[in-house]
């Protein structure tokens, strides 16, 4: 049928095809041996053990880097967030729902920032806001972030993702949201 959406190779709103999401689900299930919907350190170690002893020792480091909420497990959402760091939370949640439509939606916990981290982010915002207008424009972000190792296309993707009201400017709260999501 013409105009039909949702075909096997169709792209989700995030630009990732449904087939890719389903392949990632298969990979996730291989690790999640007990079917709990979360990958534990023990499951990672068992999986890595099959690939070689040196890999087993990397399991704890791998878990710590992917476990965004610090609960000691990796969810499908966290795996997607690691693979697609510039994709919005709502798009990642849609990918989870596509892969696991039967699962109840989990509330995604945002990392809580300390008062010191918030103060540091606000200070960084003031530095990046070169013209002092209370916003960071794309050009200002492009001038600031190459020193942090970001490429121009990555900076643009981040800017557009976190410019929530799509006004072409990033206010301080949008900047805080972006920085929160970049903390490991």
C-alpha positions as a printed NumPy array, in Angstrom:
array([[  0.   ,   0.   ,   0.   ],
       [  1.392,   3.397,  -0.947],
       [  2.43 ,   5.591,   1.955],
       [  2.421,   2.692,   4.387],
       [  4.71 ,   3.146,   7.388],
       [  6.327,   0.556,   9.558],
       [  7.688,  -1.737,   6.887],
       [ 10.586,  -4.004,   7.74 ],
       [ 13.263,  -1.603,   6.555],
       [ 11.51 ,   1.656,   7.404],
       [ 13.332,   4.199,   9.483],
       [ 12.184,   5.233,  12.92 ],
       [ 12.012,   8.962,  13.737],
       [ 15.591,   8.739,  14.985],
       [ 16.858,   7.646,  11.561],
       [ 17.548,   4.133,  12.788],
       [ 15.678,   1.436,  10.892],
       [ 13.239,  -0.881,  12.62 ],
       [ 15.395,  -3.794,  11.446],
       [ 18.411,  -2.258,  13.227],
       [ 16.407,  -1.832,  16.444],
       [ 15.25 ,  -5.437,  16.258],
       [ 18.836,  -6.638,  15.672],
       [ 19.956,  -4.691,  18.731],
       [ 17.136,  -6.351,  20.682],
       [ 18.494,  -9.779,  19.65 ],
       [ 21.964,  -8.803,  20.849],
       [ 20.56 ,  -7.474,  24.125],
       [ 18.654, -10.71 ,  24.734],
       [ 21.853, -12.721,  24.229],
       [ 23.388, -10.866,  27.162],
       [ 20.198, -10.818,  29.283],
       [ 20.309, -14.537,  29.953],
       [ 17.617, -14.601,  32.653],
       [ 15.161, -12.52 ,  30.606],
       [ 14.798,  -9.89 ,  33.343],
       [ 15.109,  -6.973,  30.922],
       [ 18.38 ,  -5.944,  32.547],
       [ 21.933,  -7.129,  32.049],
       [ 23.815,  -7.754,  35.288],
       [ 27.555,  -7.9  ,  35.904],
       [ 27.292, -11.683,  36.279],
       [ 25.573, -11.989,  32.884],
       [ 28.211,  -9.775,  31.263],
       [ 31.006, -11.819,  32.806],
       [ 29.431, -15.069,  31.606],
       [ 28.996, -13.682,  28.104],
       [ 32.523, -12.245,  27.973],
       [ 33.938, -15.48 ,  29.417],
       [ 32.825, -17.261,  26.254],
       [ 34.937, -14.867,  24.176],
       [ 38.114, -15.121,  26.249],
       [ 39.384, -14.594,  29.766],
       [ 40.772, -11.098,  29.156],
       [ 37.306,  -9.947,  28.091],
       [ 35.736, -11.183,  31.359],
       [ 37.901,  -8.744,  33.291],
       [ 36.511,  -5.844,  31.218],
       [ 32.909,  -6.604,  32.193],
       [ 32.853,  -4.372,  35.294],
       [ 34.338,  -1.409,  33.399],
       [ 31.919,  -1.928,  30.522],
       [ 28.94 ,  -2.091,  32.906],
       [ 30.034,   1.077,  34.705],
       [ 30.379,   3.02 ,  31.454],
       [ 26.968,   1.993,  30.055],
       [ 24.936,   1.968,  33.306],
       [ 23.638,   5.547,  33.079],
       [ 21.523,   5.519,  36.254],
       [ 24.112,   3.726,  38.397],
       [ 21.832,   0.878,  39.525],
       [ 24.313,  -1.857,  38.606],
       [ 22.472,  -3.113,  35.523],
       [ 22.183,  -2.225,  31.847],
       [ 18.724,  -1.791,  30.369],
       [ 17.913,  -1.782,  26.663],
       [ 17.388,   1.981,  26.966],
       [ 20.867,   2.433,  28.452],
       [ 22.393,   0.318,  25.705],
       [ 20.685,   2.485,  23.079],
       [ 21.795,   5.663,  24.873],
       [ 25.402,   4.445,  24.725],
       [ 25.127,   3.591,  21.022],
       [ 23.2  ,   6.74 ,  20.036],
       [ 24.29 ,   9.44 ,  22.526],
       [ 22.821,  12.342,  20.54 ],
       [ 19.363,  10.811,  20.188],
       [ 16.681,  12.361,  22.383],
       [ 15.221,  10.493,  25.34 ],
       [ 11.774,  10.374,  23.723],
       [ 13.185,   8.831,  20.548],
       [ 15.15 ,   6.265,  22.527],
       [ 11.999,   5.397,  24.477],
       [ 10.143,   4.925,  21.18 ],
       [ 12.888,   2.523,  20.065],
       [ 12.513,   0.569,  23.33 ],
       [  8.743,   0.383,  22.812],
       [  9.289,  -0.851,  19.257],
       [ 11.618,  -3.616,  20.457],
       [  9.669,  -4.513,  23.602],
       [  6.024,  -3.47 ,  23.024],
       [  4.801,  -5.847,  25.724],
       [  7.002,  -4.407,  28.461],
       [  5.596,  -1.708,  30.72 ],
       [  7.244,   1.64 ,  30.13 ],
       [  9.928,   2.354,  32.693],
       [ 10.524,   5.816,  33.901],
       [ 13.93 ,   6.902,  32.71 ],
       [ 15.883,   8.283,  35.623],
       [ 17.942,  11.325,  34.795],
       [ 21.309,  11.575,  36.433],
       [ 21.108,  14.016,  39.32 ],
       [ 23.699,  16.747,  39.314],
       [ 25.327,  17.997,  42.49 ],
       [ 25.198,  21.672,  43.413],
       [ 28.878,  21.95 ,  42.472],
       [ 28.231,  20.39 ,  39.047],
       [ 25.312,  22.762,  38.422],
       [ 27.449,  25.754,  39.416],
       [ 30.211,  24.585,  37.083],
       [ 27.767,  24.121,  34.188],
       [ 26.303,  27.591,  34.77 ],
       [ 29.818,  29.057,  34.73 ],
       [ 30.593,  27.216,  31.482],
       [ 27.321,  28.534,  30.022],
       [ 28.408,  32.102,  30.803],
       [ 31.755,  31.518,  29.091],
       [ 30.148,  30.002,  25.969],
       [ 27.541,  32.801,  25.815],
       [ 30.111,  35.14 ,  24.286],
       [ 27.684,  37.97 ,  23.511],
       [ 26.047,  37.797,  26.965],
       [ 22.48 ,  37.609,  25.657],
       [ 21.489,  34.693,  27.916],
       [ 21.54 ,  32.151,  25.085],
       [ 24.112,  30.052,  23.3  ],
       [ 23.721,  30.135,  19.54 ],
       [ 24.994,  27.334,  17.327],
       [ 28.022,  29.346,  16.237],
       [ 29.004,  29.993,  19.854],
       [ 28.764,  26.277,  20.627],
       [ 30.787,  25.456,  17.5  ],
       [ 33.514,  27.833,  18.674],
       [ 33.624,  26.279,  22.151],
       [ 33.285,  22.524,  21.717],
       [ 36.025,  21.575,  19.232],
       [ 38.435,  21.957,  22.152],
       [ 36.445,  19.229,  23.915],
       [ 36.978,  16.843,  20.976],
       [ 33.662,  17.26 ,  19.164],
       [ 33.372,  17.486,  15.385],
       [ 31.17 ,  20.149,  13.751],
       [ 28.456,  17.645,  12.759],
       [ 28.323,  16.249,  16.306],
       [ 27.986,  19.771,  17.713],
       [ 25.133,  20.561,  15.319],
       [ 23.336,  17.314,  16.195],
       [ 23.651,  18.023,  19.921],
       [ 22.534,  21.618,  19.506],
       [ 19.404,  20.674,  17.567],
       [ 18.575,  17.833,  19.954],
       [ 18.762,  19.991,  23.075],
       [ 17.259,  23.174,  21.608],
       [ 13.934,  21.89 ,  22.919],
       [ 11.815,  24.876,  21.877],
       [ 13.515,  24.929,  18.438],
       [ 14.122,  28.673,  18.562],
       [ 17.691,  28.372,  17.29 ],
       [ 19.137,  29.316,  20.68 ],
       [ 20.021,  27.211,  23.695],
       [ 18.954,  28.702,  27.01 ],
       [ 20.651,  27.818,  30.285],
       [ 18.239,  24.973,  31.165],
       [ 18.637,  23.401,  27.733],
       [ 22.407,  23.641,  28.161],
       [ 22.18 ,  22.024,  31.607],
       [ 20.122,  19.175,  30.106],
       [ 22.76 ,  18.65 ,  27.425],
       [ 25.597,  18.65 ,  29.933],
       [ 23.71 ,  16.293,  32.293],
       [ 23.396,  13.751,  29.518],
       [ 27.104,  13.945,  28.714],
       [ 28.234,  13.094,  32.264],
       [ 29.278,   9.451,  32.575]])
